[in-house]
Amino acid sequence: MRHNEMVYVTPLPVRIWHWLNAFGIVTLCVTGLQIRFPDYVNVFGAYKAAIRLHNTAGTVVSISYTLWIGYYLVVARSLIKLYVPTLEDLKTGIFRQAYFYFLTYFLGKPNPHHSTPDSKFNPMQKAAYLVIMLILLPLVIVSGILLMYVAPLRELFLLLGGIKMLVGSHFLLACCFTAFLFVHIYLATLGHTPLAHFKPMWNGWEEEVIEDDTGDGAGDAHSDPKPERKDMV
Amino acid sequence: MRMLKKVFWFFVAIVVIATHSGVSYAEMPSAPNDGCMKCHGQPDIAAVARNKSSYIDPVKYSGTTHSIIGCTACHDRVSPGHPRDGYLPPKAVCGDCHGPVNEEYSKSVHGAKARCNDCHNPHEVRLPIFMSGDEINGKCAKCHDSRKTIQSHSKWLPQAELHIDSLLCISCHTSSKEYVISLSIESRTPGSGTAFKMATFAELAVLSNGANISKIIDQNGDNQISLAELRAFNHHLRSRNMRLWGMMTPEVVTHNYQIMVNRWDCSFCHASGSKAMQKSFIVLPGKNGDYTRIPVEKGAILDILYGTPDFYMMGSTRSTALNIIGALIVAAGLSFPVCHGFFRFLTRKNRKEDHHEA
Ligand code: HEM
């Protein structure tokens, strides 16, 4: 016995941020590719056009990142709760989740994690998003901003070990984002339907499959003030 | 008696001057400049001459090709009474000997804006490979204020200041070609926070403890800088308020001044590929204010980090090693969906009953 429940997990500001950010980062990856390999890649015509677009997209991503972190820290105050893995997550959660992705998923077992507004990410997601959002993205933003002002910031470059150090880090970080994108988009299709995770990123509502007899993990959903919406798409 | 003395000294003077100039003219074929430099090589000549630039720096002059042809090749018919007779010797026109350059330059858009002598002091000429990039750009800066140039170029050129600092004006305004990377040593007073300037010969001589200054970088003295030597040198510089400043400079200079249309398109330089970045030189100041260069091992510019930590040209100086690491990272990311997706496809039946919602 089981039924479906709708849970409101992704507030509007987060959704707007996410798609702005996603669009920005994809633009950055493609323009970045042309900027590094202009003799092989020419997507945007002139080199200058690629650079201008890259700088603009970088600025958009930087601003949207500031808004994102501001929203989670100041308005929603849920950054730590949602994104920092608990000790329990690190000790067992991550392994349980990995075990699911690499084995029990193929056997048709259900996902051990259930999204609720308070615990929207599984332990692996938490760890990955934490690294991406609080370490890699700030680093890539800072290195990118510095690279937009090479001549005026030359002193800083000397302190940081030279322009090559900075360019090299920026490039490797960008490669990490590209790698993350593949994994991220793919994992997002692993819901109970391929689009199940994309819908909440669009309209905020996550569809949860609840095993009535166990009730496990659904407790929070019942205390959710929002009404259940069964047939919402 | 007094009168006799005066006459005597007059004769002595005449004899001295006559033999003086006689000697100098007679010597001309072997030492064509010595006679003239006795006066023109003394800084105090500026005090008596009508033209304040009558002093010719003997050190700089002796290093030029022009010193081989000698003063009188360009100033023929120096009057025997020179300089007291007041006749100023004639001056050659550059075009007499540099016909092709003259023709090319006169036809260019700049032909009417500046004369040869505005950019060249005929007594200090040097080939571009014996000059620093700063010095060459300094010629233009006499009339084109650098700050204004940066301003006007930033309207269309991203990072205009960086470009103007690392390129020669003539690289974009003439069809000069065969680009190499010239790395010159710059220094500044410790803790001053002021701009870096070209290190002088004296400064570097201190570093080399009196040995040939090329020793501070070319440690094994083979007149070729290996990547290891370059790295060690960079390391050495960091702690001494010095840096290696790279500029892209042409080896073959032309005078067809114009707005080169294809320089609008950044890919002229940035898509030139790493092959164009193979040749580089260390530019060392010489004792006489000239510069010499020592070739650097091929491809040092493309070294991942420490070959030239401060010189990076987007698109052209990317390091292959870094590209491979980057590609591996991306491939690792891509392999997850591919492998997982493969097993997902094979085991799709196991999850069939979950798909009760369409
Ligand atoms: C590198 C750029 C991206 C970053 C840094 C990123 C980051 C994130 C983060 C932090 C979340 C959780 C959002 C929350 O706070 O609720 C998330 C969710 C999601 N993202 Fe992205 N994202 C990126 C690009 C993309 C792209 C290009 C797509 C699809 C085309 C995508 C699809 C999704 C989906 C479907 C979810 C919800 C599924 C889940 O919870 O994992 N993302 N992303």
Coordinates of C-alpha atoms and ligand atoms in Angstrom, one line a residue, chain A residues 9-11 14 17-19 21-23 25-26 68 72 82-83 115 120-121 125 129 132-133 137 177-178 180-181 184-185 187-189 197-201 206, ligand 1:
Chain A
V9 CA 10.2 21.8 -1.0
T10 CA 11.7 24.5 -3.3
P11 CA 10.7 28.1 -2.6
V14 CA 15.6 29.3 -4.9
W17 CA 18.3 31.5 -8.6
H18 CA 18.8 28.0 -9.8
W19 CA 17.8 28.5 -13.4
N21 CA 22.7 30.1 -12.3
A22 CA 22.3 27.0 -14.4
F23 CA 21.9 29.1 -17.6
I25 CA 27.1 28.4 -15.8
V26 CA 26.4 26.5 -19.1
W68 CA 21.3 32.8 -3.1
Y72 CA 19.6 31.0 2.6
L82 CA 19.9 21.9 4.5
Y83 CA 23.4 21.9 3.3
S115 CA 12.6 15.0 0.7
K120 CA 15.4 18.2 1.2
F121 CA 18.7 16.6 0.2
Q125 CA 23.5 15.6 -2.2
Y129 CA 26.2 20.8 -3.0
I132 CA 30.1 23.0 -5.0
M133 CA 28.2 26.0 -3.5
L137 CA 31.7 28.3 -6.8
F177 CA 31.8 22.3 -12.8
T178 CA 31.5 20.6 -16.2
F180 CA 29.5 18.2 -11.8
L181 CA 26.9 19.2 -14.5
H184 CA 24.0 16.5 -11.5
I185 CA 21.7 16.5 -14.4
L187 CA 21.2 12.1 -11.0
A188 CA 18.2 14.5 -11.3
T189 CA 16.6 11.9 -13.7
H197 CA 13.0 15.9 -9.8
F198 CA 12.8 18.5 -12.5
K199 CA 9.2 19.4 -11.6
P200 CA 9.9 20.7 -8.1
M201 CA 12.8 22.8 -9.5
E206 CA 7.9 17.5 -4.9
Ligands
HEM1 C1 26.8 24.1 -12.5 C2 25.6 24.7 -12.4 C3 24.6 24.2 -11.4 C4 24.7 24.2 -10.0 C5 25.8 24.8 -9.2 C6 23.5 23.6 -9.5 C7 23.3 23.5 -8.1 C8 22.1 22.9 -7.7 C9 21.7 23.0 -6.3 C10 22.5 23.6 -5.1 C11 20.5 22.4 -6.2 C12 19.7 22.3 -4.9 C13 18.8 23.5 -5.0 C14 18.1 23.9 -3.7 O1 18.7 24.6 -2.9 O2 16.9 23.4 -3.6 C15 20.1 21.9 -7.5 C16 19.0 21.2 -7.8 C17 18.7 20.8 -9.0 N1 19.3 21.1 -10.2 FE1 21.0 22.1 -10.4 N2 22.7 23.2 -10.5 C18 23.3 23.5 -11.7 C19 22.9 23.3 -13.0 C20 21.8 22.5 -13.3 C21 21.4 22.2 -14.6 C22 22.1 22.7 -15.9 C23 20.3 21.4 -14.5 C24 19.4 20.8 -15.6 C25 19.5 21.1 -16.9 C26 20.0 21.3 -13.1 C27 19.0 20.6 -12.6 C28 18.6 20.5 -11.3 C29 17.6 19.7 -10.8 C30 16.6 18.9 -11.6 C31 17.6 19.9 -9.4 C32 16.6 19.3 -8.4 C33 17.1 17.9 -8.1 C34 17.9 17.8 -6.9 O3 17.4 18.2 -5.9 O4 19.1 17.3 -7.0 N3 21.0 22.0 -12.4 N4 21.1 22.3 -8.4

